[in-house]
Coordinates of C-alpha atoms in Angstrom, one line a residue:
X20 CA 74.6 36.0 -32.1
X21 CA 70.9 35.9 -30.8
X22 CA 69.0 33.2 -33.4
X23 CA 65.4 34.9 -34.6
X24 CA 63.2 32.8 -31.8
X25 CA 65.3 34.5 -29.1
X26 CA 64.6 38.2 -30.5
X27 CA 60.6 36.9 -31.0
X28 CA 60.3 35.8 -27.5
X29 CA 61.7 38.7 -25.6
X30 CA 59.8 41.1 -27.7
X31 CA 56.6 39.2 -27.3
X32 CA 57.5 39.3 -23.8
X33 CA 57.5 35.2 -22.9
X34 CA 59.4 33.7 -20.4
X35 CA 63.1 32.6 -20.4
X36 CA 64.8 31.0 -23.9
X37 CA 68.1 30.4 -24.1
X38 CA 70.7 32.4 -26.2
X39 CA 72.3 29.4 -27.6
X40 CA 68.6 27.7 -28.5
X41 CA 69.6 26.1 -32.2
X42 CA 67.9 27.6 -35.5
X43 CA 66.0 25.2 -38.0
X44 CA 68.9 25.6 -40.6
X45 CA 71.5 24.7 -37.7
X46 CA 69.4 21.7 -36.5
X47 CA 69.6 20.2 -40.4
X48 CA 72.9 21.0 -40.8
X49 CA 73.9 18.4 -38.3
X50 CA 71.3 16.3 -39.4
X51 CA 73.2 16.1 -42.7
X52 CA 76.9 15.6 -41.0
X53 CA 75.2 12.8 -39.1
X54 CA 74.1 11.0 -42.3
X55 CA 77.1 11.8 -44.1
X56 CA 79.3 10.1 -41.2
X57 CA 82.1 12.8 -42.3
X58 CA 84.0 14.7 -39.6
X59 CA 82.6 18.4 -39.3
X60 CA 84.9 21.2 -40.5
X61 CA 84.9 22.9 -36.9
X62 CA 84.4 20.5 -34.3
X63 CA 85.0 23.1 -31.7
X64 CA 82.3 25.3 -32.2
X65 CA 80.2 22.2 -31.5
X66 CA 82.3 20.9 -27.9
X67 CA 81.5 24.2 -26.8
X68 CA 77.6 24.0 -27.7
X69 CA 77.9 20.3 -25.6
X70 CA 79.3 22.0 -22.7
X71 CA 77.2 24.8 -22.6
X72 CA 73.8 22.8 -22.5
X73 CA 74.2 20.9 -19.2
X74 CA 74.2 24.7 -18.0
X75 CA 71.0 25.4 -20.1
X76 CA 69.3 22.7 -19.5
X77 CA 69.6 23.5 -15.8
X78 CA 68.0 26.5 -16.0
X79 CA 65.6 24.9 -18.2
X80 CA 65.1 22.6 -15.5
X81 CA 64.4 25.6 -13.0
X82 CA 62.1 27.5 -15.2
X83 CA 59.5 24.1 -15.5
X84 CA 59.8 23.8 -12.3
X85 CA 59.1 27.7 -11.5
X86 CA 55.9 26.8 -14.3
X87 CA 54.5 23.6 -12.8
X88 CA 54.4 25.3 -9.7
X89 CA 52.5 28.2 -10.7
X90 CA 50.5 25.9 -12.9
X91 CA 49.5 24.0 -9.3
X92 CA 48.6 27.3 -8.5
X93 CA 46.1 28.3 -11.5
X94 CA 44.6 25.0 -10.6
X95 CA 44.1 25.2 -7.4
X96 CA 43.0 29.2 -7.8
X97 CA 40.6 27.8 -10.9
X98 CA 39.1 24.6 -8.6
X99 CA 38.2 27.2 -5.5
X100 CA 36.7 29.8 -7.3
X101 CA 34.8 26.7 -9.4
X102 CA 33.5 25.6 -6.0
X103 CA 33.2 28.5 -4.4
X104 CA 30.9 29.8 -7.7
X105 CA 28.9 26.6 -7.1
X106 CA 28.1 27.3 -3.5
X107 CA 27.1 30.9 -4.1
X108 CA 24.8 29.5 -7.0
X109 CA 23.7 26.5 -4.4
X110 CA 23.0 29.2 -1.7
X111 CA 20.7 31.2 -4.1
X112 CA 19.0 27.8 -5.4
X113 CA 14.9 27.9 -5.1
X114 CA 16.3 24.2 -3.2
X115 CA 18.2 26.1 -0.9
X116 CA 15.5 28.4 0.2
X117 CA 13.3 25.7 1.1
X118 CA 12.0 25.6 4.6
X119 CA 13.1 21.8 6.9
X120 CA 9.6 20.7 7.3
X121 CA 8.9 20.9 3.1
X122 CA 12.3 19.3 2.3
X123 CA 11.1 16.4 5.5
X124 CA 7.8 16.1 3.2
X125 CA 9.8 15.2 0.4
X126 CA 12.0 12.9 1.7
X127 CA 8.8 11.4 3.0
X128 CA 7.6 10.5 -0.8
X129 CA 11.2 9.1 -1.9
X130 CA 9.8 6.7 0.8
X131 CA 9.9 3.3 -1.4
X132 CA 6.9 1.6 0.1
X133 CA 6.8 -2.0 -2.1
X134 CA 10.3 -2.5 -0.1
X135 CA 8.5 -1.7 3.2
X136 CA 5.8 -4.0 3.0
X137 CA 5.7 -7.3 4.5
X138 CA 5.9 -10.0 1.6
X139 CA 5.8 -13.6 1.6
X140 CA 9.0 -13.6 0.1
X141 CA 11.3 -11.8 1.7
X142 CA 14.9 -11.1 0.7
X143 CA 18.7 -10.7 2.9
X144 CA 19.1 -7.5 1.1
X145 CA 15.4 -6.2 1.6
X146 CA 15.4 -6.7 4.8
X147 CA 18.9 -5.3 5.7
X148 CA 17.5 -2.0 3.7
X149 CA 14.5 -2.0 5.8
X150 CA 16.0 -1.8 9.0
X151 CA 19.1 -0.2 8.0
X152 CA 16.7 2.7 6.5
X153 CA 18.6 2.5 3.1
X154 CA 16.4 5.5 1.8
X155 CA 17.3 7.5 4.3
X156 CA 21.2 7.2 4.3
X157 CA 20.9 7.7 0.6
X158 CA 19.3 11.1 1.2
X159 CA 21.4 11.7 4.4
X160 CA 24.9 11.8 1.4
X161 CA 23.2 14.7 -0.8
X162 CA 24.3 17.6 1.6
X163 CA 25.7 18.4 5.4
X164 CA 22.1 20.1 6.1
X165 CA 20.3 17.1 4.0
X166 CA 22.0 14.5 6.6
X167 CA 21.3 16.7 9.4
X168 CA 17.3 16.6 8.5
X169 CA 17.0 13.1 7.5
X170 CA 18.5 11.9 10.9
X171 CA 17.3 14.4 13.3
X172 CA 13.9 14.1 11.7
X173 CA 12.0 11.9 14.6
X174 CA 8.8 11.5 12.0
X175 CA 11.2 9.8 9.1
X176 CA 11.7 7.0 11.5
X177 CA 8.9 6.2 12.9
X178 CA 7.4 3.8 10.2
X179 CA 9.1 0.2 11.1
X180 CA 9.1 -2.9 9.3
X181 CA 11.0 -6.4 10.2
X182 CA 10.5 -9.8 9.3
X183 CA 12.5 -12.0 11.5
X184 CA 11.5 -14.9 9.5
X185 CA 14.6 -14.1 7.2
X186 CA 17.1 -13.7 10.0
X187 CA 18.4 -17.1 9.9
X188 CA 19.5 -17.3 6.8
X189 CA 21.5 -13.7 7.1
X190 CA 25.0 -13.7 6.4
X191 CA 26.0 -10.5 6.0
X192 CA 24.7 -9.4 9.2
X193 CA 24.1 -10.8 12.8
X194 CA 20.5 -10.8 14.8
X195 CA 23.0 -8.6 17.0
X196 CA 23.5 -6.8 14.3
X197 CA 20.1 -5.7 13.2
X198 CA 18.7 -5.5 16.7
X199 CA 21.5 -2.5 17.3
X200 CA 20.0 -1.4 14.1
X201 CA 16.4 -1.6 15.5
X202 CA 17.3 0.4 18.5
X203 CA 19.3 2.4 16.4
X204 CA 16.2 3.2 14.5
X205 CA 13.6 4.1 17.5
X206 CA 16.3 6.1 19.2
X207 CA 16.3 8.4 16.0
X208 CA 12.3 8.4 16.5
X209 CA 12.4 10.1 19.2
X210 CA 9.4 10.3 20.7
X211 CA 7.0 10.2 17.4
X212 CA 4.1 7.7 17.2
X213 CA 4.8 4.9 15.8
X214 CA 3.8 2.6 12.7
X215 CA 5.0 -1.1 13.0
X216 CA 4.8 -4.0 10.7
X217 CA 6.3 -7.1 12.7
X218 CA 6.8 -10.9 11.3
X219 CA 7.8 -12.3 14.4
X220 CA 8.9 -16.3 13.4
X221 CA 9.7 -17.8 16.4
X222 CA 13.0 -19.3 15.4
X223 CA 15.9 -18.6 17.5
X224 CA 14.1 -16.5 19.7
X225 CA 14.5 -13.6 17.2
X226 CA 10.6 -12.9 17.3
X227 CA 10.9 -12.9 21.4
X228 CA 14.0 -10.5 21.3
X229 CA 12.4 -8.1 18.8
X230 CA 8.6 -8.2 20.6
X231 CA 10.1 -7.5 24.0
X232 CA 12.4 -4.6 21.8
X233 CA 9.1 -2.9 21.2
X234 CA 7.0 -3.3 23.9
X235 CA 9.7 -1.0 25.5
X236 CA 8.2 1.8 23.3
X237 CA 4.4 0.6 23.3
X238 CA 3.1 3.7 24.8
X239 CA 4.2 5.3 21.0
X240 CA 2.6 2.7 18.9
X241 CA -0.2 4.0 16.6
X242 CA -0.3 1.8 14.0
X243 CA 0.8 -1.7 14.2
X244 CA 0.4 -5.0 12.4
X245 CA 1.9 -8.1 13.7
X246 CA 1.4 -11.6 12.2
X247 CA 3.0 -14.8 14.0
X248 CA 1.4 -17.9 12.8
X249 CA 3.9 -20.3 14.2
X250 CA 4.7 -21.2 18.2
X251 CA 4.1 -19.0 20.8
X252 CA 7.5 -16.9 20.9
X253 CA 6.2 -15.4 24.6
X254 CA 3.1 -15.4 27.2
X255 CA 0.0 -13.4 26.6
X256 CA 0.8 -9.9 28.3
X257 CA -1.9 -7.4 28.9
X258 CA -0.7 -4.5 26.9
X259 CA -1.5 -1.6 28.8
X260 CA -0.7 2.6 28.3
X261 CA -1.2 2.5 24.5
X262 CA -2.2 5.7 24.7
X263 CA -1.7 6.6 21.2
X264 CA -2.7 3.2 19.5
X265 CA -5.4 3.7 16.7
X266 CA -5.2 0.4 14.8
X267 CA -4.4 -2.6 15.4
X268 CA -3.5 -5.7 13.5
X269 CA -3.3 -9.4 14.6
X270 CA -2.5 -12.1 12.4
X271 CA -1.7 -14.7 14.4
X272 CA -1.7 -18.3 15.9
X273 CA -1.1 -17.7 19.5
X274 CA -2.6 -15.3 22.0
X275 CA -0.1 -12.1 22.2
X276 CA -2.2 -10.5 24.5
X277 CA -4.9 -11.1 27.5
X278 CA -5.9 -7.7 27.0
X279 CA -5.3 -4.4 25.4
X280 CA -5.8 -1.1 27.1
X281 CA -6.1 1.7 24.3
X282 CA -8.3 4.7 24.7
X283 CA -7.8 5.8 20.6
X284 CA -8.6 2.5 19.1
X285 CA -10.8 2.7 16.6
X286 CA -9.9 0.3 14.1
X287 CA -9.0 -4.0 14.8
X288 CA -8.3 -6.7 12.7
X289 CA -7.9 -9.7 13.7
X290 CA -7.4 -13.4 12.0
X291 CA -7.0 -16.5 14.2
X292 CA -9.0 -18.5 16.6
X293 CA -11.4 -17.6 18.9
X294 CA -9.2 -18.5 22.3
X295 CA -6.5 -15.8 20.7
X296 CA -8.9 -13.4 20.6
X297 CA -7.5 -10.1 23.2
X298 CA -10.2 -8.6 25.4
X299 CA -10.1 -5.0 23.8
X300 CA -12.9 -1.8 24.1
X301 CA -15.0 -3.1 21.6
X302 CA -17.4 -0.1 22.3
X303 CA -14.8 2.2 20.9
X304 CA -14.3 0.6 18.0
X305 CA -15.5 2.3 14.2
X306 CA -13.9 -0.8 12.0
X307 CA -13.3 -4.6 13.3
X308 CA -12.4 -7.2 10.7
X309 CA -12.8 -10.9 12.4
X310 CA -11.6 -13.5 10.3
X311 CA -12.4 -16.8 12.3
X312 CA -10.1 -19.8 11.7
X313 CA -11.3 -22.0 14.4
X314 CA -11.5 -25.6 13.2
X315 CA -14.1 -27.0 14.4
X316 CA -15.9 -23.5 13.9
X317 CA -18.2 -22.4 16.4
X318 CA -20.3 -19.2 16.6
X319 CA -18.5 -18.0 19.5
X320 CA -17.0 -15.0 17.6
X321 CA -20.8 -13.4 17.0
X322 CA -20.1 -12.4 20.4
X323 CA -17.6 -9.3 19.9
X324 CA -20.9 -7.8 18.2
X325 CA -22.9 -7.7 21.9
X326 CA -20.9 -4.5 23.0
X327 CA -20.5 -3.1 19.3
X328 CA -20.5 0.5 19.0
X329 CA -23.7 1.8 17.5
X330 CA -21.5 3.6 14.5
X331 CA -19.4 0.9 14.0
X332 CA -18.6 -1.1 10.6
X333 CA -18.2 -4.8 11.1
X334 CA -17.0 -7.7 9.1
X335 CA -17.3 -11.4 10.0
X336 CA -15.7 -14.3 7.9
X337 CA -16.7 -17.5 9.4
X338 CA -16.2 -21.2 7.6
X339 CA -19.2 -23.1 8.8
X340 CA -18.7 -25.6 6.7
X341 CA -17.7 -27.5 9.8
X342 CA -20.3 -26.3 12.3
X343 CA -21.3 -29.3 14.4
X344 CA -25.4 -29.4 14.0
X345 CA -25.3 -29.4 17.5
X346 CA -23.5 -27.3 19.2
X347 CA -23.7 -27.1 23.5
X348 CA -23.6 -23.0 23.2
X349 CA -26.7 -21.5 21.9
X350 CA -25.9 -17.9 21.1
X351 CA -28.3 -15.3 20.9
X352 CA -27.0 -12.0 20.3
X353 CA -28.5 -8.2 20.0
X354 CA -26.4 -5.7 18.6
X355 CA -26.8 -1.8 17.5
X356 CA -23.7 -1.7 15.0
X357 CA -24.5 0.5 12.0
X358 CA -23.0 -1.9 9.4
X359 CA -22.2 -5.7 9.2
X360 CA -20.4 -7.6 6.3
X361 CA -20.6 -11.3 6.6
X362 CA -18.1 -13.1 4.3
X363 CA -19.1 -17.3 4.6
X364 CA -18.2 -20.5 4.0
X365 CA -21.0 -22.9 4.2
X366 CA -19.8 -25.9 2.4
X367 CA -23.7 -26.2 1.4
X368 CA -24.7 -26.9 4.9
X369 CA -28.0 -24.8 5.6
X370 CA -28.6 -25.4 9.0
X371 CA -25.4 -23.8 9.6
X372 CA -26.5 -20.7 8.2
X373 CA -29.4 -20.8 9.6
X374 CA -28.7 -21.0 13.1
X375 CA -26.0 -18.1 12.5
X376 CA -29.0 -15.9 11.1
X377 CA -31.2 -17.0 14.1
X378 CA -28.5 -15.8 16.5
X379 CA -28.8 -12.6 15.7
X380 CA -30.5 -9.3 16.2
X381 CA -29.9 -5.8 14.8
X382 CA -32.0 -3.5 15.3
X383 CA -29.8 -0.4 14.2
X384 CA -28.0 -2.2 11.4
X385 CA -28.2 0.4 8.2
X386 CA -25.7 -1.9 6.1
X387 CA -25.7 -5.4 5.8
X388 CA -23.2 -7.4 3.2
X389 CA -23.5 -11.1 2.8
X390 CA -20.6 -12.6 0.6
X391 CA -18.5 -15.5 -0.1
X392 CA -15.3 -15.8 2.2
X393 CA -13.7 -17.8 -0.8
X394 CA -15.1 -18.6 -3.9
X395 CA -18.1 -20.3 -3.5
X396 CA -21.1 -18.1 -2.6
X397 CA -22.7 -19.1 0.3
X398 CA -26.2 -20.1 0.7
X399 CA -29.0 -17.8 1.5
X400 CA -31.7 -18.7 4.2
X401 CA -34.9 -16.3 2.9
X402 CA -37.0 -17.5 5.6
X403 CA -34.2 -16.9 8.0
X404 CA -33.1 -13.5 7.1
X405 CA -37.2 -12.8 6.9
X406 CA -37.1 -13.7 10.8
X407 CA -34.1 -11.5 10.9
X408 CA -35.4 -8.4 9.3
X409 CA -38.7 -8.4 11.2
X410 CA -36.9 -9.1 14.6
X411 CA -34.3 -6.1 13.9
X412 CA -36.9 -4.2 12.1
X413 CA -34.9 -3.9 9.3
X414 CA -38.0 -2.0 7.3
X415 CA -37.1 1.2 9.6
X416 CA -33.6 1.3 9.1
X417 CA -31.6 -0.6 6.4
X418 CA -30.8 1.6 4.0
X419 CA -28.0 -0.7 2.0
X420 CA -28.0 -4.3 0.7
X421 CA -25.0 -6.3 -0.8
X422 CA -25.9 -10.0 -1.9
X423 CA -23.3 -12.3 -3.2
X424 CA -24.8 -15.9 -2.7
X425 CA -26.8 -19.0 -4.2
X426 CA -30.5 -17.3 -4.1
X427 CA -33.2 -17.4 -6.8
X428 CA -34.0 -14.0 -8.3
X429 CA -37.9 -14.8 -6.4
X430 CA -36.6 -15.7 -3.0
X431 CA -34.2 -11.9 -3.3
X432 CA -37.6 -10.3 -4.2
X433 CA -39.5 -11.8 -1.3
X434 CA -36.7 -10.4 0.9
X435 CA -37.0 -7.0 -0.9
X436 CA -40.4 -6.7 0.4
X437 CA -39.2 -6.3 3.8
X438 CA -37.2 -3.3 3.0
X439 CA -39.1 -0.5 2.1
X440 CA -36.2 2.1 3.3
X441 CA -33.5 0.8 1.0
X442 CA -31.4 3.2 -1.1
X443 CA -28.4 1.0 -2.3
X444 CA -28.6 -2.9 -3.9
X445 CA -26.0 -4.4 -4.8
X446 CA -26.3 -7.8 -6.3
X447 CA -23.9 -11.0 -7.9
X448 CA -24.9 -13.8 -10.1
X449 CA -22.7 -17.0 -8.5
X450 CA -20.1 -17.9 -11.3
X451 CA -17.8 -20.8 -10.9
X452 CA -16.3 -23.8 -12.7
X453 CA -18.7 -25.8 -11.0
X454 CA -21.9 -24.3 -9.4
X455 CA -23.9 -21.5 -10.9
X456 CA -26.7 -19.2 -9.7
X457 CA -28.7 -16.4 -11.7
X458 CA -30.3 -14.3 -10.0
X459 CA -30.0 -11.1 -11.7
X460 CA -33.4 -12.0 -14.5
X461 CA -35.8 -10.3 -16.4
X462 CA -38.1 -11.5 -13.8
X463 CA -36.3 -10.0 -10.9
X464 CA -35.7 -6.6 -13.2
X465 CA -39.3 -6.3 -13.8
X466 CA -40.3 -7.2 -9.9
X467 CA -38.1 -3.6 -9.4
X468 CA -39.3 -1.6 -12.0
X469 CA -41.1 1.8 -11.0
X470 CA -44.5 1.8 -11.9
X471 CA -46.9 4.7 -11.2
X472 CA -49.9 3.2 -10.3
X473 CA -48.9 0.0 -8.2
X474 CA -47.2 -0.1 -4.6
X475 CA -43.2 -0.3 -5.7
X476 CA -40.8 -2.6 -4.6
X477 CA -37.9 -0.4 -2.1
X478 CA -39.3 3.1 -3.6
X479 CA -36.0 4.9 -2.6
X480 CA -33.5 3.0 -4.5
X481 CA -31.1 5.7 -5.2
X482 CA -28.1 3.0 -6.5
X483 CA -28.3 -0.3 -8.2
X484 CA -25.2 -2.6 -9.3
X485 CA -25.2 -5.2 -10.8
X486 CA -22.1 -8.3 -11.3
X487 CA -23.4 -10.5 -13.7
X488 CA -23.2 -13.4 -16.4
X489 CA -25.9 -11.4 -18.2
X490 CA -28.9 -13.5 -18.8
X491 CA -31.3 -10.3 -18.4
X492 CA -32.7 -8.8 -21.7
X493 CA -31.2 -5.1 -22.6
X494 CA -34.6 -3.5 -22.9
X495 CA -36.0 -4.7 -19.9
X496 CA -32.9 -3.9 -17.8
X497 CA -33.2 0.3 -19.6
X498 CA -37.0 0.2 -18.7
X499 CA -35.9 -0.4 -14.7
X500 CA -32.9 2.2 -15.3
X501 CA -35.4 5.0 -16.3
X502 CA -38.7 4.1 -14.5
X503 CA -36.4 4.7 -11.1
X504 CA -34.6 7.9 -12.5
X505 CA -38.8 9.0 -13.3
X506 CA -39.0 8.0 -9.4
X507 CA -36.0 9.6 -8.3
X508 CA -36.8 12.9 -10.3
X509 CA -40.2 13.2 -8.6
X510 CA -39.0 13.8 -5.3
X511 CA -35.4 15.1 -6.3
X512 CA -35.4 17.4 -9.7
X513 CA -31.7 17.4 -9.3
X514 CA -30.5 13.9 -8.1
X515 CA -29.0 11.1 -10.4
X516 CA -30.0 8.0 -10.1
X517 CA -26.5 5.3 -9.8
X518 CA -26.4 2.1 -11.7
X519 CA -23.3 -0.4 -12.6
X520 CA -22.8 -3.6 -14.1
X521 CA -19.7 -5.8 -14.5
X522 CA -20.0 -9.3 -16.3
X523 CA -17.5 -12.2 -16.2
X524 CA -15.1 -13.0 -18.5
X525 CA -15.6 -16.4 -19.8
X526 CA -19.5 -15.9 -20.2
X527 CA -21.2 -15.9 -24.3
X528 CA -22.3 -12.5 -23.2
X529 CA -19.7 -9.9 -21.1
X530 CA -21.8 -6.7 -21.7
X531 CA -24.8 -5.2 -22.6
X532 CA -26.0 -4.3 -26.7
X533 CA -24.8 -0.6 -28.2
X534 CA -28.4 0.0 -28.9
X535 CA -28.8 -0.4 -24.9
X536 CA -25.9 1.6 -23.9
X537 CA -26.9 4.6 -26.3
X538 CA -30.0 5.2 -24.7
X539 CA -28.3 4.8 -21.0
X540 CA -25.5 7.3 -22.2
X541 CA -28.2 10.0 -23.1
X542 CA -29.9 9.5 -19.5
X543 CA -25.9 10.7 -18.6
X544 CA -25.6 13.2 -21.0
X545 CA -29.2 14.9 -19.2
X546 CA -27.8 14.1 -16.1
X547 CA -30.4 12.1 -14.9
X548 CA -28.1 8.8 -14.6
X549 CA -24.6 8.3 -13.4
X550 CA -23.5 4.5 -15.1
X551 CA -20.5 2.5 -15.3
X552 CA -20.4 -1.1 -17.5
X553 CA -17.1 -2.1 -16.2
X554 CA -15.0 -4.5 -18.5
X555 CA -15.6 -8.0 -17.6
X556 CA -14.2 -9.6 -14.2
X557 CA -12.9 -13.4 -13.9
X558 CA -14.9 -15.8 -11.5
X559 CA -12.1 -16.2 -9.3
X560 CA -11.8 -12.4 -8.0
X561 CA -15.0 -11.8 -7.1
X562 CA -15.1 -11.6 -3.6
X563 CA -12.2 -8.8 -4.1
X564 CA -14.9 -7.2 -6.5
X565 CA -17.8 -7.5 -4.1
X566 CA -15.6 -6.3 -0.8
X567 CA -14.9 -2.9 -2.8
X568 CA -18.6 -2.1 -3.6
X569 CA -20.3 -0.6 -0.4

């Protein structure tokens, strides 16, 4: 007879059940006879039911496996139609739709520069990800296309940085290694200018191995900073067919190069001595940052300024702290550079300073800067820099002024006189532990106000700033403010005049009064003034503060 869940299945139409399947009341039945331990009534009806099963359960058996492998199947159905669903929906992305060269733009700002700059502690793994172009291959595992752009795209390999100072200590990977890694790298460059940032240590010849890896490529190099401060790792090389260099970076303690033959340079730094120093088309040049370390120092770097170009921008840091009184050379140099930043040392030796300032002549210079290379300002020859600014006629032409040493506010407003054409001041109060200069007074404040009926001191001062350990009264300082923004308005209804002023932390006073800022603040709100009191500066950073002003 067919039990109840055999009728139920075939009408509900499910797969196979078979006819001798138990009922519930059957199942208890010999649930009780097992309990009881007594012999059943009709053992036969229950051998048969034992030798049917192992038939049953065979077809059982064949049924799961007829399910299971239409199961696979629905899976496998289910998964590709899931995939194939998220392609379709990939393909009609915004993503997908974007052109190569705006998906090679964003690749270019996952570019994690802090691990691409040259630190003085570098790390195994850093530097193994720098060569190895970590970001890249990270990119490259998004998508087939994705891989195809990042390593076919000659641009996203063309900015290099290595610091062979680490290799010795590698363990993971060889100098072999990383070399095939290098040329694995400028391969995929193609032929795309290049940026380089090289530490070349000279131990194990890794340094050699990698300069002489580079110079194959020279003719690419557009950027490229190299710093070597230990032993020679090869001889000086003219370095020729750089055709599409346009800076150039030596930090070094050897000479790298005799010369350097680049018709786009426009922009050199350099920090060594003077005998390292490459013979390069100074004429060219727009930027040049010399920082002498010659010990003794000589003045034998003033030199570079002879065939300056007339537009150029050029800073000096010398330590002539050293200087022998007498030296054999006596240097005399003319020079039409538009801009000249002096950053000194003096070690509070005044003839040194003045027989730098006597060396020179300017007579196009529209910028000068005169600034501590350290902490310590230097010291200011007045007379000296008088000499200067009547040899170079300074009273035709300078047009900016930025004055960071030890100089009395009278001595700054003697050399004022001499500048009738100056537009921009800039001026620091010396602040240190252990010497201290105020220049920035109520006298020197009142020696530039604006006053209608007398001659004025520089009539066209447009901008003023100020970095000081306030010792200047509020009111007199708001009187200068708005007697040159009465000047300025007279010959400019619509101009503004600038002013700024930064204290030092540390002082009794770090800013000026409320009363005094109200009344600048309104000169803002007319739009007469454009001011900034910046919050107040530690002693110790000021020649980063004075560097950023002009």
């Amino acid at each position: 007879m067919t039990s109840p869940q055999v009728k139920m299945a075939r009408r509900t139409g499910s797969g196979f059940t078979s006819p001798f399947l138990p009922t519930a009341a059957q199942i208890a039945h010999i649930h009780r006879i097992t309990r009881s331990g007594t012999l059943p009534p009709n053992s036969s009806s229950l051998q048969a039911t034992v030798s049917l099963a192992k038939t049953e359960l065979r077809r059982y058996d064949s049924e799961i496996d007829k399910l299971q492998t239409e199961l696979g199947r629905l899976v496998s159905e289910r998964d590709t139609l899931c995939s194939y669903s998220a392609s379709c929906r990939s393909v009609l992305s915004a993503l997908q739709r974007l052109p190569n060269e705006v998906l090679v733009s964003i690749f270019e700002f996952c570019f994690p520069h802090d691990e691409y700059q040259l630190a003085t502690q570098t790390t195994e793994k850093s530097e193994v990800r720098r060569i190895s172009r970590y970001h890249l291959l990270q990119v490259g595992q998004v998508s087939f296309r994705w891989h195809q752009i990042a390593m076919e795209t000659p641009q996203l390999w063309s900015a290099i940085t290595v610091d062979t100072s680490i290799w010795e200590k590698l363990t993971r990977a060889s100098s072999k290694d990383l070399l095939k890694l290098l040329e694995c790298s400028l391969a995929r460059s193609g032929n795309h200018a290049l940026d380089l940032q090289l530490n070349l240590a000279s131990a194990y010849g890794y340094g050699d191995s990698v300069f002489q890896l580079f110079r194959k490529s020279a003719h690419r190099w557009r950027d490229v900073y190299i710093r070597s401060r230990g032993q020679s790792i090869c001889s000086p090389i003219v370095l020729h067919q750089l055709e599409k260099l346009e800076r150039l970076q030596l930090d070094v303690g050897w000479k790298i190069a005799e010369s350097v033959e680049a018709p786009r340079l426009r922009d050199f730094t350099f920090r060594g001595r003077a005998d390292c120093l490459p013979s390069i088309p100074w004429n060219q040049l727009r930027e040049c940052d010399y920082c002498s370390t010659d010990r003794p120092p000589t003045l034998s770097p003033l030199s570079v300024l002879r065939t300056a170009n007339s537009s150029a921008t050029f800073r000096l840091d010398f330590n002539l702290g050293y200087l022998p009184l007498v030296d054999k050379q006596a240097i005399k140099v003319s020079s039409n550079v538009r801009s000249l930043e002096l950053e000194l040392d003096t070690d509070d030796k005044p003839v040194s300073v003045e027989r730098l300032f006597d060396s020179l002549t300017l007579p196009r210079l529209e910028a000068f800067e005169y600034r501590p290379s350290r902490v310590v300002p230097p010291i200011w020859p007045s007379d000296r820099f008088m000499a200067l600014a009547q040899r170079s006629a300074f009273a035709t032409h300078l047009i900016s002024l930025s004055v960071h040493a030890r100089i009395t506010d009278e001595e700054l407003l003697g050399s004022l006189t001499l500048l009738p054409r100056l537009e921009e001041l800039f001026v620091a109060d010396s602040h240190t532990t252990y010497r201290n200069t105020t220049v920035v007074t109520d006298a020197f404040l009142r020696g530039l106000l604006y006053l209608p009926k007398e001659v004025p001191l520089v009539p066209e001062l447009r901008v003023l700033k100020f970095l000081t350990v306030f010792e200047f009264t509020d009111e007199v300082y708001v009187d200068l403010v708005a007697s040159r923004i009465e000047k300025l308005r007279a010959v400019d209804a619509k101009g503004a005049f600038g002013a700024e002023v930064q204290g030092y932390m540390g002082c009794q006073k770090v800013s000026m009064s409320q009363e005094a800022l109200q009344k600048l603040k309104s000169f803002v709100f007319e739009g007469a003034l454009s001011f900034k009191c910046l919050a107040p500066l530690r002693w110790w950073v000021t020649r980063i503060f004075t560097r950023m002003r002009f």
